[in-house]
Coordinates of N, CA and C in Angstrom, one line a residue:
X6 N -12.0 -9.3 21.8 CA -11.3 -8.3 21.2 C -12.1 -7.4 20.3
X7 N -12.0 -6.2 20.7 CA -13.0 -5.2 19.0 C -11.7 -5.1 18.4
X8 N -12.7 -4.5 17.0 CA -12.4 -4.0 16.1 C -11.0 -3.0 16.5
X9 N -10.1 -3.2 15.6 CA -8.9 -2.1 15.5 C -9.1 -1.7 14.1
X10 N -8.8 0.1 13.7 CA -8.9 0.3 12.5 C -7.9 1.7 12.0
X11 N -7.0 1.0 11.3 CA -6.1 1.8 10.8 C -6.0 2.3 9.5
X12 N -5.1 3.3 8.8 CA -5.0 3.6 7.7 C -3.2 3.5 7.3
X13 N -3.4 3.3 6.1 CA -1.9 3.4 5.2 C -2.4 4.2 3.8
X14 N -1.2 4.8 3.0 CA -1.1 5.5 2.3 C 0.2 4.7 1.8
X15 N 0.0 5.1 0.3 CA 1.1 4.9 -0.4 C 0.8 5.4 -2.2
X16 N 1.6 6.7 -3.1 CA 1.4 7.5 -3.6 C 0.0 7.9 -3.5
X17 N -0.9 7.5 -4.3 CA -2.3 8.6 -3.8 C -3.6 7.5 -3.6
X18 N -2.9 6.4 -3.8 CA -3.6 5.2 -2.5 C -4.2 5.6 -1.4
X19 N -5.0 5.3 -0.5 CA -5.4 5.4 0.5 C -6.0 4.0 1.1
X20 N -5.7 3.4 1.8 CA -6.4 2.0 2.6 C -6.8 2.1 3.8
X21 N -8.0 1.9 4.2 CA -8.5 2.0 5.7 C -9.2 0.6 5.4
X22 N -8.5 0.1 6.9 CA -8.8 -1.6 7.1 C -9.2 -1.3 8.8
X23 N -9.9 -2.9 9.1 CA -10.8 -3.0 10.2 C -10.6 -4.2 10.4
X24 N -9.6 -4.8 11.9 CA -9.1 -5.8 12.0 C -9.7 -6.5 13.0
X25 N -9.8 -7.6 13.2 CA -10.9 -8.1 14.0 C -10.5 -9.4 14.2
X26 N -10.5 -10.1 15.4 CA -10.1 -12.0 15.8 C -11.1 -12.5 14.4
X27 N -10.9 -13.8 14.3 CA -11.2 -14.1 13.0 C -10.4 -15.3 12.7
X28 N -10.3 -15.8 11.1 CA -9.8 -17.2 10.9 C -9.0 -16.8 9.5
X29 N -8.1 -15.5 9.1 CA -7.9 -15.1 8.4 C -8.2 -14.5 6.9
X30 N -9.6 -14.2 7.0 CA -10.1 -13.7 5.4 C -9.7 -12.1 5.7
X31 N -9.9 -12.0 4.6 CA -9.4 -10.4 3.4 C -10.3 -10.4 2.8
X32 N -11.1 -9.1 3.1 CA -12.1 -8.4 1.9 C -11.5 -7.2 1.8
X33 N -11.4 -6.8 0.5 CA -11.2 -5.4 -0.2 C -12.1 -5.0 -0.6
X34 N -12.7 -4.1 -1.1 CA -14.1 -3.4 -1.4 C -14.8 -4.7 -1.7
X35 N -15.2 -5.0 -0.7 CA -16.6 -6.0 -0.8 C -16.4 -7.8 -1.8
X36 N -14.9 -8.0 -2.0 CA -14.4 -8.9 -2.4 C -13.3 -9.2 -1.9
X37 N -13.0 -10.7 -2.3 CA -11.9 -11.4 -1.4 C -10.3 -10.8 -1.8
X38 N -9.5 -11.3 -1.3 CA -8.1 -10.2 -1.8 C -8.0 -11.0 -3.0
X39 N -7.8 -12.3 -3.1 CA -7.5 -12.6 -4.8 C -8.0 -12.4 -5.5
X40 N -9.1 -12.0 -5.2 CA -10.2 -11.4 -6.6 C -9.8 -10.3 -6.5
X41 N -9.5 -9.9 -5.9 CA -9.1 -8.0 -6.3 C -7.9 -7.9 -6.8
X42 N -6.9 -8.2 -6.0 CA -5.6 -8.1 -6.6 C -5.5 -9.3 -7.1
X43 N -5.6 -9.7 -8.2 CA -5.3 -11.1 -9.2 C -3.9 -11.8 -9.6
X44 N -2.6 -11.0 -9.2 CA -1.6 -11.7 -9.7 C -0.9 -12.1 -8.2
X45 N -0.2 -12.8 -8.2 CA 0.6 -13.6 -7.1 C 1.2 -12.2 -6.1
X46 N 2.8 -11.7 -7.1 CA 3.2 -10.6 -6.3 C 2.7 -9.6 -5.0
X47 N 1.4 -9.4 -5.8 CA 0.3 -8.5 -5.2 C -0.3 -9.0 -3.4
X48 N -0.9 -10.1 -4.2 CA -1.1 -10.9 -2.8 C -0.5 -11.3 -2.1
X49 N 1.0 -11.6 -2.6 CA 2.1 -11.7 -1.2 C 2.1 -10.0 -0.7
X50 N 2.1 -9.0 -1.3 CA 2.6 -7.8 -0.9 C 1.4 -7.6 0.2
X51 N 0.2 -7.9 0.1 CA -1.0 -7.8 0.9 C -0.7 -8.6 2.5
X52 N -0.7 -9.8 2.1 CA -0.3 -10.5 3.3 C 1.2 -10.9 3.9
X53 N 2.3 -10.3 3.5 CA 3.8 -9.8 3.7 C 3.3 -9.4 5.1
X54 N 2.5 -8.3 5.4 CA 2.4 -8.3 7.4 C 2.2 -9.0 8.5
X55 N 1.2 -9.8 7.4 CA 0.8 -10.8 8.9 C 1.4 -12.6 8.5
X56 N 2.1 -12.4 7.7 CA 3.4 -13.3 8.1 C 4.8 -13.1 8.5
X57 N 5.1 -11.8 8.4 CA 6.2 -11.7 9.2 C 6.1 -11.3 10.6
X58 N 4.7 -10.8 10.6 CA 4.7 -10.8 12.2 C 3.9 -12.1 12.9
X59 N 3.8 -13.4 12.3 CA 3.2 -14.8 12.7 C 1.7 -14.8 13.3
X60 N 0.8 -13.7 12.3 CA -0.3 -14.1 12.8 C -1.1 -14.2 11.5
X61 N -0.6 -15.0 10.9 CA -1.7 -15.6 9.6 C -2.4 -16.4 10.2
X62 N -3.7 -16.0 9.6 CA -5.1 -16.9 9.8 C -5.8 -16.2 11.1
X63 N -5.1 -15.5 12.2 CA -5.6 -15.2 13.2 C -6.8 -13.8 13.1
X64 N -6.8 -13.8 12.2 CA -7.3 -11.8 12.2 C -8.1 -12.1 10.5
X65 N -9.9 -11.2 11.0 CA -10.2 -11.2 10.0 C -9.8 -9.7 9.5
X66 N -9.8 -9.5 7.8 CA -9.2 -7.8 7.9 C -10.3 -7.3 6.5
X67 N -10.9 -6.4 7.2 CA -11.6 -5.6 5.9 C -11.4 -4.4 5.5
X68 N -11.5 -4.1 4.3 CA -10.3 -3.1 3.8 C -11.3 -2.2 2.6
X69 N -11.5 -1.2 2.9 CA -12.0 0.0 1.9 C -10.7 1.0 1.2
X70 N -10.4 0.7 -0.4 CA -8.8 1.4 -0.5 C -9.5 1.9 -2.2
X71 N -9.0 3.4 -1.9 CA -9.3 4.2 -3.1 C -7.5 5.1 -4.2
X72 N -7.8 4.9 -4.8 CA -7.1 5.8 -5.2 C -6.0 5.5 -5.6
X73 N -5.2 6.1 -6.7 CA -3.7 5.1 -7.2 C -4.0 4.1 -8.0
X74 N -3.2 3.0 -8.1 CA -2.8 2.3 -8.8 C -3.1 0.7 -8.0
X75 N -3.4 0.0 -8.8 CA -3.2 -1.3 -8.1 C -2.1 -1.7 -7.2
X76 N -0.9 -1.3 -7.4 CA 0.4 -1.7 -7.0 C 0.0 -0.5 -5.7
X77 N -0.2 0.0 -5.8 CA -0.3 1.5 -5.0 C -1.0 0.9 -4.0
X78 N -2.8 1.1 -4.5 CA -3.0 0.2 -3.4 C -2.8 -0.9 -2.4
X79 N -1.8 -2.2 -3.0 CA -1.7 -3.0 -2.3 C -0.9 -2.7 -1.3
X80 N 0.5 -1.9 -1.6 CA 1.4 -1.2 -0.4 C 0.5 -0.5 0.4
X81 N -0.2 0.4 0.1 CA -1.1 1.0 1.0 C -1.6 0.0 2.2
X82 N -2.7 -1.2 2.0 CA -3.0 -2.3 2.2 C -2.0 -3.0 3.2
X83 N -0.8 -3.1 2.9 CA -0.2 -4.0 3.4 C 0.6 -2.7 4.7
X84 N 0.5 -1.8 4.6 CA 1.3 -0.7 5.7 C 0.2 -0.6 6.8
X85 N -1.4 -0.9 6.5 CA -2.0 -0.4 7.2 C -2.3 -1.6 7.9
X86 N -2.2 -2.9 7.6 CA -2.6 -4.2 8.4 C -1.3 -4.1 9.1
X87 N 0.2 -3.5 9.1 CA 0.9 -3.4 9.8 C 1.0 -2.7 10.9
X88 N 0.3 -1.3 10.8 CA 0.1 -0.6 11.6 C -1.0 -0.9 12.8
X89 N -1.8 -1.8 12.3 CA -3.0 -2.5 13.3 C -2.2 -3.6 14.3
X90 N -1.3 -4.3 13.4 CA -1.4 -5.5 14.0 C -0.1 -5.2 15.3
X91 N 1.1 -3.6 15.3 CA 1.6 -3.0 16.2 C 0.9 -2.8 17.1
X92 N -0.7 -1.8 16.9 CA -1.6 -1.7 17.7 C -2.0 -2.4 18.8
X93 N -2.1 -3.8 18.2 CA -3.1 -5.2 18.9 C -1.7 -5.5 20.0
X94 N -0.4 -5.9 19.0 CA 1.0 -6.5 19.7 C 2.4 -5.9 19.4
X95 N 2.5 -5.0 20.4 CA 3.7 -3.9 20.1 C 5.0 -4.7 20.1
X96 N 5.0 -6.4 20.1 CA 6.1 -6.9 20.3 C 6.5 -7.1 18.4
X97 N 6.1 -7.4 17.8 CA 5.8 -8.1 16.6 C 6.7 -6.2 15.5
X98 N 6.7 -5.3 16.0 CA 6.8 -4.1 15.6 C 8.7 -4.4 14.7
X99 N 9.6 -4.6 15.7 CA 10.9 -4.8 15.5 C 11.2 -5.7 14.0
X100 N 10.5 -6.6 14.6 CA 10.3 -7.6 13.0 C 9.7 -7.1 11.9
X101 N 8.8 -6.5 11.9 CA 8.1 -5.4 10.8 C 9.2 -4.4 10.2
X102 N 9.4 -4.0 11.3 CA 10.6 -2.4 11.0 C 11.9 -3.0 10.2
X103 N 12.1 -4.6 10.5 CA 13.7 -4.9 10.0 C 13.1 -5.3 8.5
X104 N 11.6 -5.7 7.7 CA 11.2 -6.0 6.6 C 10.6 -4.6 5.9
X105 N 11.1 -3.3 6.5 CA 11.0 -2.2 6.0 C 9.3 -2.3 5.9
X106 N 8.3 -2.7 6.5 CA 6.6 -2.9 6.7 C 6.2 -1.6 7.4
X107 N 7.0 -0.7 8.3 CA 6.4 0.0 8.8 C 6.2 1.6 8.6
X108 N 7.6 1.6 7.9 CA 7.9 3.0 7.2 C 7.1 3.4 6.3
X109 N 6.2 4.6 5.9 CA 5.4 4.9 4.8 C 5.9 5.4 3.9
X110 N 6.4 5.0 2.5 CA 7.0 5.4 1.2 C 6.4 6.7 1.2
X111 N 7.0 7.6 1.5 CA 6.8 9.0 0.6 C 6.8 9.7 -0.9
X112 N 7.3 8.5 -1.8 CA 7.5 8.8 -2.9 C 6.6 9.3 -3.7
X113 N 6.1 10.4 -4.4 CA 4.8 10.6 -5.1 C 5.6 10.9 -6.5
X114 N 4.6 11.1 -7.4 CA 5.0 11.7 -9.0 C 5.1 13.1 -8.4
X115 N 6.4 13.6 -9.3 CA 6.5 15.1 -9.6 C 5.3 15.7 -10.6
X116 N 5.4 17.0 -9.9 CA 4.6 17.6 -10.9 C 4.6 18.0 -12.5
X117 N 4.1 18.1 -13.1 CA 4.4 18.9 -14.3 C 4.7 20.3 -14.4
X118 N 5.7 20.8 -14.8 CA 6.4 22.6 -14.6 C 5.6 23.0 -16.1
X119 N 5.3 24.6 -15.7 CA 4.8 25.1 -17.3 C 6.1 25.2 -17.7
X120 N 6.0 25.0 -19.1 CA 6.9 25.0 -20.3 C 7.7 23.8 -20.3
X121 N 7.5 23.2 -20.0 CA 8.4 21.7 -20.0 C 7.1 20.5 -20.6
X122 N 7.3 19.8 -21.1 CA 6.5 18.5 -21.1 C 6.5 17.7 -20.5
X123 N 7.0 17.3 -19.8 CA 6.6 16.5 -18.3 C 7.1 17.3 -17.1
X124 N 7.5 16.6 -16.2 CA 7.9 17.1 -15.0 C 9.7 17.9 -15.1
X125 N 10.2 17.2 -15.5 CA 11.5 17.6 -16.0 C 11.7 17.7 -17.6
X126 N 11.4 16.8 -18.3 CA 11.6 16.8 -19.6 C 11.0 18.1 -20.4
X127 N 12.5 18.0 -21.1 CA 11.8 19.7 -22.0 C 11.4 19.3 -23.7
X128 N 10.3 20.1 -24.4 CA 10.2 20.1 -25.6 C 11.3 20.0 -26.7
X129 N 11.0 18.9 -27.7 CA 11.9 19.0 -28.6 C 12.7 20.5 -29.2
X130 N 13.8 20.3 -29.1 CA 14.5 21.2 -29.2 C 15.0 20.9 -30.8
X131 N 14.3 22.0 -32.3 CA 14.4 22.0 -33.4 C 15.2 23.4 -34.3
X132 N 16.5 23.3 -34.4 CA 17.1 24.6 -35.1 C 17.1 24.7 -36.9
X133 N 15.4 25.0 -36.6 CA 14.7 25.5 -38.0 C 15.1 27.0 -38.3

């Protein structure tokens, strides 16, 4: 089997992974997934694809992800080993789609509008 290599996105995350037969390791920039992502949540959200679609341990996955947020990144991470592992076995897809794995959150931050202080929020309003 080569290499499959896909990308996921999630707010301004970006993950491009490189899936490969293997005995299950995870590198993210050049470290193992629990050294990068350090809290529990995280690392279920990372490997959340390849247990619901039953191929833990089978696939090694190396992963270059920029941008965003930790949390950001990991959804990112976890969309795009989902999108590979449809690639490899289009059967496994149905079961992904019912754990909401395949759909890409579109949600971003709004912008900030001139004259307002945040995106919506307006300046204190003072009747001096």
């Amino acid at each position: 089997m080569s290499t499959t290599n896909t990308s996921g996105r999630r707010k301004t995350a970006v993950a491009r992974i490189y899936l490969s037969a293997g005995s299950g390791n995870i590198t993210v920039n050049g470290k193992d997934y629990k050294e990068y992502f350090p809290t529990l949540p995280l690392q279920y959200i990372v490997t959340q694809s390849t247990e619901v679609a039953g191929a833990t341990g089978n696939y090694d996955v190396k992963v270059n992800v920029a941008g965003g947020g930790i949390k950001g990144q990991a959804e990112a991470v976890r969309l795009a080993i989902a999108k590979a592992l449809i690639t490899l076995d289009p059967e496994v897809k149905p079961a992904l789609r019912a754990k909401g794995l395949v759909t890409r959150d579109d949600r971003m931050v709004e912008r900030k509008k001139p004259g307002r202080r945040k995106a919506r929020r307006k300046f204190q309003f003072s009747k001096r």
